[in-house]
CSV table of C-alpha atoms and ligand atoms in Angstrom, one decimal:
chain,number,residue,atom,x,y,z
A,255,MET,CA,16.7,52.4,-5.1
A,256,GLN,CA,15.1,49.1,-4.1
A,257,GLY,CA,18.0,47.2,-3.0
A,258,ASP,CA,20.6,45.7,-5.3
A,259,ASP,CA,19.1,44.8,-8.7
A,260,ARG,CA,21.9,42.6,-9.9
A,261,SER,CA,21.2,39.0,-10.6
A,262,ILE,CA,23.2,36.3,-8.7
A,263,ALA,CA,25.2,35.7,-11.9
A,264,GLU,CA,26.1,39.4,-12.0
A,265,LEU,CA,26.9,39.5,-8.3
A,266,ALA,CA,29.1,36.5,-8.6
A,267,ARG,CA,30.9,38.1,-11.5
A,268,ALA,CA,31.4,41.4,-9.5
A,269,LEU,CA,32.8,39.3,-6.6
A,270,ARG,CA,35.3,37.4,-8.8
A,271,GLU,CA,36.5,40.6,-10.5
A,272,ARG,CA,36.8,42.0,-6.9
A,273,SER,CA,34.7,45.2,-7.8
A,274,THR,CA,32.6,44.3,-4.8
A,275,SER,CA,33.3,42.1,-1.7
A,276,SER,CA,31.1,39.6,0.1
A,277,ARG,CA,31.3,41.7,3.2
A,278,GLU,CA,29.9,44.7,1.2
A,279,LEU,CA,27.0,42.6,-0.2
A,280,VAL,CA,26.2,40.8,3.1
A,281,ALA,CA,26.3,44.1,5.1
A,282,ALA,CA,24.0,45.7,2.5
A,283,SER,CA,21.6,42.8,2.9
A,284,LEU,CA,21.7,43.0,6.7
A,285,ALA,CA,21.1,46.7,6.5
A,286,ARG,CA,18.0,46.3,4.4
A,287,ILE,CA,16.7,43.6,6.7
A,288,GLU,CA,17.2,46.0,9.7
A,289,ARG,CA,15.5,48.8,7.9
A,290,PHE,CA,12.5,47.1,6.3
A,291,ASP,CA,11.8,43.8,8.1
A,292,GLY,CA,9.8,45.8,10.8
A,293,ALA,CA,7.2,46.3,8.1
A,294,LEU,CA,7.5,42.8,6.3
A,295,ASN,CA,8.2,40.3,9.1
A,296,ALA,CA,10.0,38.1,6.6
A,297,PHE,CA,12.6,36.9,9.1
A,298,ILE,CA,12.4,34.8,12.2
A,299,THR,CA,16.0,34.9,13.0
A,300,VAL,CA,18.8,37.2,11.6
A,301,THR,CA,22.4,36.1,12.1
A,302,PRO,CA,24.7,39.1,11.5
A,303,GLU,CA,27.8,37.9,13.3
A,304,GLN,CA,27.9,34.5,11.6
A,305,ALA,CA,27.0,36.1,8.2
A,306,LEU,CA,29.8,38.6,8.4
A,307,ALA,CA,32.3,36.0,9.5
A,308,ALA,CA,31.2,33.7,6.5
A,309,ALA,CA,31.5,36.8,4.2
A,310,ASP,CA,35.1,37.4,5.3
A,311,ALA,CA,35.9,33.8,4.7
A,312,ALA,CA,34.4,34.0,1.3
A,313,ASP,CA,36.4,37.1,0.6
A,314,ALA,CA,39.6,35.4,1.6
A,315,ARG,CA,38.8,32.5,-0.7
A,316,LEU,CA,38.0,34.9,-3.6
A,317,ALA,CA,41.3,36.8,-2.9
A,318,ARG,CA,43.2,33.5,-3.4
A,319,GLY,CA,41.3,33.0,-6.6
A,320,GLU,CA,39.4,29.9,-5.2
A,321,GLY,CA,35.8,31.0,-5.3
A,322,GLY,CA,33.1,29.1,-7.2
A,323,PRO,CA,30.3,30.6,-9.2
A,324,LEU,CA,28.3,31.5,-6.0
A,325,THR,CA,31.0,32.2,-3.5
A,326,GLY,CA,30.1,35.4,-1.3
A,327,VAL,CA,26.5,35.8,-2.4
A,328,PRO,CA,24.0,36.3,0.4
A,329,ILE,CA,21.1,33.9,0.8
A,330,ALA,CA,18.4,33.2,3.5
A,331,HIS,CA,16.9,29.8,4.5
A,332,LYS,CA,13.4,29.0,5.2
A,333,ASP,CA,13.1,28.2,8.9
A,334,ILE,CA,12.3,24.6,8.0
A,335,PHE,CA,15.9,23.7,7.2
A,336,CYS,CA,18.0,22.7,10.2
A,337,THR,CA,20.9,25.0,10.8
A,338,ARG,CA,23.6,23.9,13.3
A,339,GLY,CA,23.8,26.3,16.3
A,340,VAL,CA,21.0,28.6,14.9
A,341,ALA,CA,17.4,28.3,15.9
A,342,THR,CA,15.2,26.2,13.6
A,343,THR,CA,11.6,26.9,14.7
A,344,CYS,CA,9.5,25.8,11.7
A,345,ALA,CA,7.4,28.9,12.8
A,346,SER,CA,6.0,26.9,15.6
A,347,LYS,CA,5.8,27.5,19.4
A,348,MET,CA,6.6,23.7,19.5
A,349,LEU,CA,10.1,24.3,18.2
A,350,ALA,CA,10.6,28.0,19.3
A,351,ASN,CA,13.7,27.0,21.3
A,352,PHE,CA,15.0,24.2,19.0
A,353,ILE,CA,18.7,24.5,18.1
A,354,SER,CA,19.7,21.7,15.7
A,355,PRO,CA,23.0,19.9,16.3
A,356,TYR,CA,23.5,19.5,12.5
A,357,ASP,CA,22.9,21.2,9.1
A,358,ALA,CA,20.4,20.2,6.5
A,359,THR,CA,22.0,18.8,3.4
A,360,VAL,CA,20.6,22.0,1.5
A,361,VAL,CA,22.2,24.2,4.1
A,362,GLU,CA,25.5,22.3,4.0
A,363,ARG,CA,25.8,22.2,0.2
A,364,LEU,CA,24.9,25.9,-0.3
A,365,ALA,CA,27.5,26.8,2.4
A,366,ALA,CA,30.0,24.6,0.7
A,367,ALA,CA,29.2,26.5,-2.6
A,368,GLY,CA,30.2,29.7,-0.8
A,369,LEU,CA,26.7,31.2,-0.3
A,370,VAL,CA,26.4,33.3,2.9
A,371,CYS,CA,23.4,32.7,5.0
A,372,VAL,CA,22.0,36.0,6.6
A,373,GLY,CA,19.1,34.4,8.5
A,374,LYS,CA,16.1,32.2,8.6
A,375,THR,CA,12.7,33.2,7.0
A,376,ASN,CA,9.2,33.2,8.4
A,377,MET,CA,6.7,30.6,7.1
A,378,ASP,CA,3.4,29.0,7.8
A,379,GLU,CA,3.7,26.7,10.9
A,380,PHE,CA,5.2,23.5,9.8
A,381,ALA,CA,4.6,24.7,6.2
A,382,MET,CA,0.9,24.2,6.6
A,383,GLY,CA,-0.8,27.1,4.9
A,384,SER,CA,-1.0,29.3,1.9
A,385,SER,CA,-0.9,32.7,3.4
A,386,ASN,CA,1.9,32.7,6.0
A,387,GLU,CA,-0.8,33.6,8.6
A,388,THR,CA,-0.4,30.3,10.6
A,389,SER,CA,3.1,31.4,11.8
A,390,PHE,CA,3.6,31.4,15.5
A,391,PHE,CA,5.7,34.6,14.7
A,392,GLY,CA,2.9,36.5,13.0
A,393,PRO,CA,2.0,37.0,9.3
A,394,VAL,CA,4.4,38.1,6.6
A,395,ARG,CA,3.3,41.2,4.6
A,396,ASN,CA,3.4,41.4,0.8
A,397,PRO,CA,5.9,44.0,-0.3
A,398,TRP,CA,3.5,44.9,-3.2
A,399,ASP,CA,0.6,45.8,-0.8
A,400,LEU,CA,1.4,45.5,2.9
A,401,GLU,CA,-2.3,44.7,3.7
A,402,ARG,CA,-2.1,41.6,1.6
A,403,SER,CA,-0.5,38.1,2.1
A,404,PRO,CA,2.7,37.2,0.3
A,405,GLY,CA,1.4,33.7,0.0
A,406,GLY,CA,2.7,30.7,1.9
A,407,SER,CA,4.1,28.6,3.2
A,408,SER,CA,7.4,30.0,2.0
A,409,GLY,CA,6.0,33.6,2.5
A,410,GLY,CA,9.1,35.0,4.3
A,411,SER,CA,11.5,33.8,1.6
A,412,ALA,CA,9.1,35.3,-1.1
A,413,ALA,CA,8.8,38.6,0.7
A,414,ALA,CA,12.5,38.8,1.4
A,415,VAL,CA,13.4,38.3,-2.2
A,416,ALA,CA,10.7,40.5,-3.7
A,417,ALA,CA,11.7,43.4,-1.3
A,418,GLY,CA,15.4,43.0,-2.2
A,419,LEU,CA,16.5,41.9,1.2
A,420,VAL,CA,18.3,39.0,-0.3
A,421,PRO,CA,18.9,37.9,-3.9
A,422,ALA,CA,17.5,34.4,-3.2
A,423,ALA,CA,16.0,32.3,-0.4
A,424,THR,CA,15.4,28.6,-0.1
A,425,GLY,CA,11.9,27.2,0.2
A,426,THR,CA,10.0,24.0,0.4
A,427,ASP,CA,7.0,23.0,-1.7
A,428,THR,CA,4.5,20.2,-0.5
A,429,GLY,CA,1.5,21.5,-2.4
A,430,GLY,CA,2.7,24.8,-3.9
A,431,SER,CA,4.6,26.5,-1.1
A,432,ILE,CA,7.4,27.8,-3.4
A,433,ARG,CA,5.4,28.5,-6.6
A,434,GLN,CA,2.4,30.1,-4.9
A,435,PRO,CA,4.2,32.7,-2.8
A,436,ALA,CA,6.5,33.4,-5.7
A,437,ALA,CA,3.5,34.2,-7.9
A,438,LEU,CA,1.8,36.4,-5.3
A,439,SER,CA,5.0,38.2,-4.6
A,440,GLY,CA,6.1,38.8,-8.2
A,441,ILE,CA,9.3,36.6,-8.2
A,442,THR,CA,10.5,33.3,-9.6
A,443,GLY,CA,9.9,30.1,-7.5
A,444,PHE,CA,11.3,26.7,-8.6
A,445,LYS,CA,10.4,23.4,-7.2
A,446,PRO,CA,12.5,20.5,-8.6
A,447,SER,CA,11.3,16.9,-9.1
A,448,TYR,CA,10.6,14.8,-6.0
A,449,GLY,CA,13.9,13.2,-5.0
A,450,ARG,CA,16.1,15.7,-6.8
A,451,VAL,CA,17.1,17.6,-3.6
A,452,SER,CA,17.8,15.9,-0.4
A,453,ARG,CA,15.2,16.2,2.4
A,454,TYR,CA,17.8,15.4,5.1
A,455,GLY,CA,17.5,18.0,7.8
A,456,MET,CA,14.3,19.5,6.3
A,457,ILE,CA,11.7,19.2,8.9
A,458,ALA,CA,9.1,16.7,7.5
A,459,PHE,CA,5.5,17.8,6.7
A,460,ALA,CA,4.4,15.2,4.1
A,461,SER,CA,7.3,13.1,3.2
A,462,SER,CA,6.0,11.8,-0.1
A,463,LEU,CA,5.3,15.3,-1.3
A,464,ASP,CA,7.9,17.6,0.3
A,465,GLN,CA,10.6,19.0,-1.9
A,466,ALA,CA,13.2,21.7,-1.4
A,467,GLY,CA,13.7,24.5,-4.0
A,468,ILE,CA,14.5,28.1,-4.4
A,469,LEU,CA,12.8,31.5,-4.6
A,470,ALA,CA,14.8,34.1,-6.7
A,471,ARG,CA,14.5,36.8,-9.1
A,472,SER,CA,14.9,34.9,-12.3
A,473,ALA,CA,15.0,31.3,-13.7
A,474,GLU,CA,18.7,31.8,-14.3
A,475,ASP,CA,19.4,32.5,-10.7
A,476,ALA,CA,17.1,29.6,-9.7
A,477,ALA,CA,19.1,27.3,-12.0
A,478,LEU,CA,22.4,28.4,-10.5
A,479,VAL,CA,21.3,27.8,-6.9
A,480,VAL,CA,19.5,24.5,-7.5
A,481,GLU,CA,22.5,23.0,-9.3
A,482,ALA,CA,24.5,23.6,-6.2
A,483,MET,CA,21.8,22.1,-3.8
A,484,ALA,CA,20.6,19.2,-5.8
A,485,GLY,CA,22.0,15.6,-6.2
A,486,PHE,CA,22.1,12.2,-4.6
A,487,ASP,CA,22.4,12.2,-0.7
A,488,PRO,CA,22.8,8.8,1.0
A,489,ARG,CA,21.2,10.2,4.1
A,490,ASP,CA,17.8,10.6,2.4
A,491,SER,CA,16.5,7.2,1.2
A,492,THR,CA,14.2,8.9,-1.3
A,493,SER,CA,16.9,11.0,-2.9
A,494,ALA,CA,17.4,10.1,-6.6
A,495,ASP,CA,20.7,8.6,-7.5
A,496,LEU,CA,20.9,10.4,-10.8
A,497,PRO,CA,23.4,12.9,-12.1
A,498,VAL,CA,22.3,16.6,-12.0
A,499,PRO,CA,22.4,18.1,-15.5
A,500,ARG,CA,24.0,21.5,-16.0
A,501,TYR,CA,20.8,23.4,-16.0
A,502,VAL,CA,22.5,26.7,-16.7
A,503,ALA,CA,24.1,25.3,-19.9
A,504,GLU,CA,20.6,24.5,-21.3
A,505,LEU,CA,19.1,27.9,-20.6
A,506,GLY,CA,20.1,29.5,-23.9
A,507,ARG,CA,18.4,26.9,-26.1
A,508,PRO,CA,15.9,28.6,-28.5
A,509,LEU,CA,12.2,27.7,-28.1
A,510,ALA,CA,11.7,26.7,-31.7
A,511,GLY,CA,10.4,23.2,-31.8
A,512,ARG,CA,9.5,23.2,-28.1
A,513,ARG,CA,6.0,21.9,-27.5
A,514,ILE,CA,4.0,23.6,-24.7
A,515,GLY,CA,0.8,22.0,-23.6
A,516,VAL,CA,-2.1,24.0,-22.2
A,517,PRO,CA,-4.8,22.1,-20.4
A,518,PRO,CA,-8.4,23.6,-20.6
A,519,GLU,CA,-8.8,22.4,-16.9
A,520,PHE,CA,-6.3,25.2,-15.9
A,521,PHE,CA,-8.7,27.8,-17.3
A,522,ASP,CA,-11.8,27.0,-15.3
A,523,ALA,CA,-14.4,29.2,-13.7
A,524,GLY,CA,-12.3,29.7,-10.6
A,525,LEU,CA,-9.5,31.6,-12.5
A,526,ASP,CA,-9.7,35.3,-12.1
A,527,ALA,CA,-10.4,37.1,-15.5
A,528,GLY,CA,-7.4,39.4,-15.1
A,529,CYS,CA,-5.1,36.5,-14.4
A,530,ALA,CA,-6.4,34.6,-17.4
A,531,ALA,CA,-5.8,37.5,-19.6
A,532,ARG,CA,-2.1,37.8,-18.4
A,533,LEU,CA,-1.7,34.1,-19.1
A,534,ARG,CA,-3.0,34.3,-22.6
A,535,GLU,CA,-0.6,37.1,-23.3
A,536,ALA,CA,2.3,35.0,-21.8
A,537,LEU,CA,1.3,32.0,-24.0
A,538,GLU,CA,1.4,34.4,-27.1
A,539,VAL,CA,5.0,35.5,-26.1
A,540,LEU,CA,6.0,31.8,-26.0
A,541,ARG,CA,4.3,31.2,-29.4
A,542,GLN,CA,6.2,34.1,-30.9
A,543,LEU,CA,9.4,32.7,-29.5
A,544,GLY,CA,8.9,29.6,-31.7
A,545,ALA,CA,7.2,27.3,-29.2
A,546,GLU,CA,4.2,25.3,-30.5
A,547,ILE,CA,1.1,25.6,-28.2
A,548,VAL,CA,-0.7,22.2,-28.0
A,549,ASP,CA,-4.0,21.3,-26.3
A,550,VAL,CA,-3.6,18.7,-23.6
A,551,SER,CA,-6.1,17.3,-21.1
A,552,LEU,CA,-5.7,16.6,-17.4
A,553,PRO,CA,-9.1,15.1,-16.8
A,554,HIS,CA,-8.4,14.2,-13.1
A,555,LEU,CA,-7.1,17.6,-12.1
A,556,GLY,CA,-10.3,18.4,-10.2
A,557,LEU,CA,-9.4,15.5,-7.8
A,558,SER,CA,-6.1,17.0,-6.7
A,559,VAL,CA,-7.2,19.3,-3.8
A,560,PRO,CA,-9.3,16.6,-2.0
A,561,THR,CA,-6.6,14.0,-2.6
A,562,TYR,CA,-3.9,16.2,-1.3
A,563,TYR,CA,-6.0,17.0,1.8
A,564,ILE,CA,-6.1,13.3,2.7
A,565,VAL,CA,-2.6,12.3,1.8
A,566,ALA,CA,-0.8,15.4,3.3
A,567,PRO,CA,-2.6,15.4,6.6
A,568,ALA,CA,-2.1,11.6,6.8
A,569,GLU,CA,1.6,11.8,6.5
A,570,ALA,CA,1.7,14.9,8.7
A,571,SER,CA,-0.1,13.2,11.6
A,572,SER,CA,2.6,10.5,11.5
A,573,ASN,CA,5.5,12.9,11.1
A,574,LEU,CA,4.4,15.2,13.8
A,575,ALA,CA,4.0,12.4,16.4
A,576,ARG,CA,7.6,13.0,17.4
A,577,PHE,CA,6.8,16.5,18.8
A,578,ASP,CA,5.5,15.4,22.2
A,579,GLY,CA,7.5,17.4,24.7
A,580,VAL,CA,9.6,14.3,25.5
A,581,ARG,CA,11.6,13.5,22.3
A,582,PHE,CA,11.2,16.9,20.8
A,583,GLY,CA,9.5,20.3,21.4
A,584,HIS,CA,7.7,22.3,23.8
A,585,ARG,CA,6.8,20.7,27.3
A,586,SER,CA,3.9,21.9,29.2
A,587,THR,CA,4.6,22.6,32.9
A,588,ALA,CA,1.0,22.5,33.8
A,589,ALA,CA,0.5,18.7,33.7
A,590,GLY,CA,-0.2,16.5,36.6
A,591,SER,CA,0.2,13.0,34.9
A,592,LEU,CA,2.3,11.7,32.0
A,593,GLU,CA,-0.6,11.4,29.7
A,594,GLU,CA,-1.7,14.9,30.5
A,595,MET,CA,1.7,16.1,29.8
A,596,TYR,CA,1.6,14.8,26.3
A,597,LYS,CA,-1.8,16.2,25.6
A,598,ARG,CA,-1.1,19.6,27.0
A,599,SER,CA,2.3,20.0,25.3
A,600,ARG,CA,0.8,19.2,21.9
A,601,GLN,CA,-2.2,21.5,22.6
A,602,GLU,CA,0.0,24.4,23.7
A,603,GLY,CA,2.7,23.8,21.2
A,604,PHE,CA,0.8,23.5,17.9
A,605,GLY,CA,-1.4,26.2,16.4
A,606,ALA,CA,-5.0,25.6,15.2
A,607,GLU,CA,-4.1,24.7,11.5
A,608,VAL,CA,-1.5,22.1,12.5
A,609,ARG,CA,-3.9,20.6,15.1
A,610,ARG,CA,-6.6,20.4,12.3
A,611,ARG,CA,-4.2,18.6,10.0
A,612,ILE,CA,-3.2,16.1,12.7
A,613,MET,CA,-6.8,15.4,13.6
A,614,THR,CA,-7.8,14.9,9.8
A,615,GLY,CA,-4.8,12.7,9.3
A,616,THR,CA,-5.3,10.6,12.2
A,617,TYR,CA,-9.0,10.1,11.2
A,618,VAL,CA,-8.4,9.2,7.6
A,619,LEU,CA,-5.7,6.6,8.7
A,620,SER,CA,-7.9,5.1,11.4
A,621,THR,CA,-9.3,1.5,11.1
A,622,GLY,CA,-12.6,1.6,9.3
A,623,TYR,CA,-11.8,4.9,7.4
A,624,TYR,CA,-8.5,3.9,6.0
A,625,ASP,CA,-10.0,2.2,3.0
A,626,ALA,CA,-12.7,4.8,2.4
A,627,TYR,CA,-10.2,7.8,2.5
A,628,TYR,CA,-6.6,7.1,2.4
A,629,LEU,CA,-6.7,4.2,0.0
A,630,GLN,CA,-9.1,6.0,-2.3
A,631,ALA,CA,-6.8,9.0,-2.2
A,632,GLN,CA,-3.8,6.9,-3.2
A,633,LYS,CA,-5.8,5.6,-6.3
A,634,ALA,CA,-6.8,9.2,-7.2
A,635,ARG,CA,-3.2,10.3,-6.8
A,636,LYS,CA,-2.2,7.6,-9.3
A,637,LEU,CA,-4.9,8.9,-11.8
A,638,ILE,CA,-3.5,12.4,-11.5
A,639,ALA,CA,0.1,11.4,-12.0
A,640,GLU,CA,-1.0,9.3,-15.1
A,641,ASP,CA,-2.8,12.3,-16.6
A,642,LEU,CA,0.5,14.3,-16.4
A,643,ARG,CA,2.7,11.4,-17.6
A,644,ARG,CA,0.4,11.0,-20.7
A,645,ALA,CA,0.5,14.6,-21.4
A,646,PHE,CA,4.3,14.6,-21.4
A,647,ASP,CA,4.3,11.9,-24.1
A,648,ARG,CA,3.1,14.8,-26.3
A,649,VAL,CA,4.7,18.0,-25.0
A,650,ASP,CA,7.9,19.1,-23.3
A,651,VAL,CA,6.3,21.5,-20.8
A,652,ILE,CA,2.8,22.3,-19.6
A,653,ALA,CA,1.8,25.9,-19.0
A,654,GLY,CA,-0.9,27.4,-16.9
A,655,PRO,CA,-1.7,29.7,-14.0
A,656,THR,CA,0.1,29.3,-10.6
A,657,THR,CA,-2.9,30.7,-8.5
A,658,PRO,CA,-6.5,31.4,-9.2
A,659,THR,CA,-6.2,35.1,-8.1
A,660,PRO,CA,-3.5,37.6,-7.2
A,661,ALA,CA,-2.5,38.2,-3.6
A,662,PHE,CA,-5.5,38.3,-1.2
A,663,ARG,CA,-5.9,40.4,1.9
A,664,LEU,CA,-4.5,39.3,5.2
A,665,GLY,CA,-7.5,37.8,7.3
A,666,GLU,CA,-9.6,37.3,4.0
A,667,LYS,CA,-9.4,33.5,4.1
A,668,THR,CA,-8.5,32.7,7.7
A,669,ASP,CA,-12.0,31.7,8.8
A,670,ASP,CA,-12.7,29.4,5.9
A,671,PRO,CA,-10.0,26.6,5.5
A,672,VAL,CA,-11.6,25.3,2.3
A,673,GLN,CA,-11.2,28.8,0.5
A,674,MET,CA,-7.6,28.7,1.7
A,675,TYR,CA,-7.0,25.3,0.5
A,676,LEU,CA,-8.4,26.1,-3.0
A,677,ASN,CA,-5.6,28.6,-3.5
A,678,ASP,CA,-3.4,25.6,-4.4
A,679,ILE,CA,-5.8,24.2,-7.0
A,680,TYR,CA,-3.2,24.7,-9.8
A,681,THR,CA,0.0,23.7,-7.9
A,682,ILE,CA,-1.0,20.5,-6.0
A,683,ALA,CA,-1.1,18.0,-8.9
A,684,VAL,CA,2.6,18.7,-9.5
A,685,ASN,CA,3.5,17.5,-6.0
A,686,LEU,CA,1.1,14.5,-6.2
A,687,ALA,CA,3.0,13.5,-9.4
A,688,GLY,CA,6.5,14.3,-8.1
A,689,VAL,CA,7.3,16.4,-11.2
A,690,PRO,CA,9.2,19.9,-11.4
A,691,GLY,CA,7.4,23.2,-11.6
A,692,ILE,CA,8.3,26.9,-11.7
A,693,SER,CA,6.3,30.1,-11.3
A,694,VAL,CA,7.6,33.2,-13.2
A,695,PRO,CA,6.1,36.7,-13.2
A,696,CYS,CA,3.9,37.4,-16.2
A,697,GLY,CA,2.2,40.8,-15.5
A,698,PHE,CA,-0.1,42.5,-13.0
A,699,VAL,CA,-3.8,42.8,-12.2
A,700,ASP,CA,-4.6,46.0,-10.3
A,701,GLY,CA,-1.0,46.5,-9.3
A,702,LEU,CA,-0.5,43.0,-8.0
A,703,PRO,CA,1.8,40.4,-9.7
A,704,VAL,CA,0.5,37.3,-11.5
A,705,GLY,CA,2.4,34.1,-12.0
A,706,LEU,CA,2.8,31.8,-15.0
A,707,GLN,CA,3.4,28.2,-14.0
A,708,LEU,CA,5.5,25.9,-16.2
A,709,ILE,CA,5.5,22.2,-15.4
A,710,GLY,CA,7.9,19.5,-16.7
A,711,PRO,CA,8.2,15.7,-16.7
A,712,ALA,CA,9.9,13.9,-13.8
A,713,PHE,CA,13.6,14.9,-13.7
A,714,GLY,CA,13.0,17.3,-16.7
A,715,GLU,CA,14.0,20.4,-14.8
A,716,ALA,CA,16.2,21.6,-17.6
A,717,ALA,CA,13.2,22.0,-20.0
A,718,VAL,CA,11.2,23.9,-17.4
A,719,LEU,CA,14.1,26.3,-16.6
A,720,ASN,CA,14.9,26.7,-20.3
A,721,VAL,CA,11.3,27.8,-21.2
A,722,ALA,CA,11.2,30.1,-18.2
A,723,HIS,CA,14.5,31.7,-19.0
A,724,GLN,CA,13.7,32.3,-22.6
A,725,TYR,CA,10.4,33.9,-21.5
A,726,GLN,CA,12.3,36.1,-19.1
A,727,CYS,CA,14.7,37.1,-21.9
A,728,ALA,CA,11.7,38.4,-23.9
A,729,THR,CA,9.9,40.0,-21.0
A,730,ASP,CA,10.8,42.3,-18.1
A,731,TRP,CA,8.0,41.4,-15.5
A,732,HIS,CA,10.6,39.7,-13.4
A,733,ARG,CA,12.5,43.0,-13.2
A,734,ARG,CA,9.7,44.9,-11.6
A,735,ARG,CA,10.2,45.9,-8.0
A,736,PRO,CA,7.8,47.1,-5.3
A,737,ALA,CA,8.5,50.4,-3.6
A,738,ASP,CA,10.4,50.0,-0.4
A,739,PRO,CA,8.0,49.7,2.7
A,740,PRO,CA,8.2,52.2,5.5
A,741,ALA,CA,11.4,51.9,7.5
A,742,GLY,CA,11.1,50.9,11.1
A,743,ALA,CA,12.5,48.5,13.7
A,744,LYS,CA,10.8,45.1,14.5
A,745,ARG,CA,8.4,45.2,17.3
B,69,LIG,N1,-0.9,25.3,1.1
B,69,LIG,C1,-0.7,23.9,1.1
B,69,LIG,C2,-1.0,23.4,2.5
B,69,LIG,O1,-1.4,24.2,3.3
B,69,LIG,C3,0.7,23.5,0.7
B,69,LIG,C4,1.7,23.9,1.6
B,69,LIG,C5,3.1,23.6,1.2
B,69,LIG,O2,3.4,23.4,0.0
B,69,LIG,N2,4.0,23.3,2.2
B,69,LIG,O3,-0.7,22.3,2.9
C-alpha cells in the first residue's frame, strides 16, 4: 500500500460523509512522513502539533456541517511561502532561522479553505535550480529511483506527493519549477497565469516571472486547490483583478472541437527518443478524444533559455539585496568592519548557485552592459511572448514535452550549470510570456516517468485543466505509484 490513493475530491467527500476524519488523514500523512522522509528528504520542517490541532478544528467544523470542499484535507507548503510562527528558510542558510510574522496569501487562503498544513517542503535554494541539489538542507531523492533527482526547484513538494506523503503540495514556478519536478516525479504540476495567484508572502526570486501553483495527483485535484488560492489580492500590485472561473465546472467538457497546437520546435534534437515516443502516443490519445491536432510554430523558442538567464538573475540580484545580515538573514560574526560584515554575511549565507545568479544579474544590469544584455533580453522576451500569442489565435492549447529527458542522476549535472539550465528548455517560454501551463504524466521510459506539457493563453487556465483532465479520464499514468522507499528516520 503506497499511501492513500484517494483523490482530494474523494477525500473531501469521505470527510463530509464523516466516513473518515481530518485527524485520521493528517495522522496518516504525518506517519508516512516520519517513516519515509529519512529516505526522501522532501521536508525541511514538519509541524505535527499545529497540524493535529488544525485537523481537530476542521473536524469540529465538519461536525457542524460547515466544511467547504477542501476542509480537513492535508497539504504541504513549499518552504518559499511565509508561514506565521513556523520557519521559512527558502532552503538557504541565509534564512535558516527566519520565522515570518505573517502568512503568505496562498497559505492564508488555503487555511481559510480548511486545508491542513503538515509542514514545509525542501526546494532548491531561493528556488534557483532544476534538481533540488542547491538546497542548504541537502538534495531530495526521487521516489521512482532514489539515486535520481526529483527535479526542482519544487523537488520536495514533488517527491512528497509522488510518494504519497501528502495528496498535494504548493510550489512556485519561475522557469519551470512546478512542471519540471512534476514531470520527473510522475505527478501533475500546474502553474497558473502570471498574476492569477498572489505573490504576497512568497519569497521573491524573479518578480516578473514568479508564480505560485500546485503539485497534485491529477488535474482535477489541481483545479480544486488552485480555485481556492487564486484571485485578486490588493497586497500584490501585480495580482490580476479578474474573477476566477470555476475551473472544476469546465473539466467535463468533451475535447471534440478543441484545437491543440504542436510546435515542431518542441521536438528538436535535444528531446530524448523515448520521451518523444511517449508524447506522440499522448497526442494520439487526445486526437482520439476528438481534439484536432494543428501545426503551430514558435520560431523564437530557442531564445528562451538565454533570455531567461539574463532576466531572472537580473531580478534576483535586486530582490536578494535585502539579505545582508542587517535587514534580513544570516549575520557573520567574523567581521571586523561594517563592509566586511555585509560581504561575509552574504558569502556565508548564500550557496554557490545563488551567488552565481547574483553576480550574473549584477553584471547584466551594470552600466555599459545593460543595453547589450538586459535590454536585448527584454526584446527577445517580447518576441517569445508574441510567438505564443500568435499561436493562440489558432489553437486553444499547445502541447509538447515538459523536459528533454526523464529524471537524471543526482550529481550528474551539478558541475555543468549550462547542462542544468537546459533542462528547462521547454518550460521557460511559458514564464517569459506569463501564460498557464501544466505537466501531466504520459508514460514511462526505463521505469522513469515522462510528462506531457499543456500550455494555454493568458488567463486560459480552464482550457488547460480541461484538456489535462480529459486526458487523465482516458489514461491511468497519473495513478501509477512508486514502491515505498526503505523506512528510516531522518539523519
Ligand atoms: N530551473 C530554473 C532556474 O534555476 C527555474 C527555477 C524556478 O522555476 N524557480 O532558475
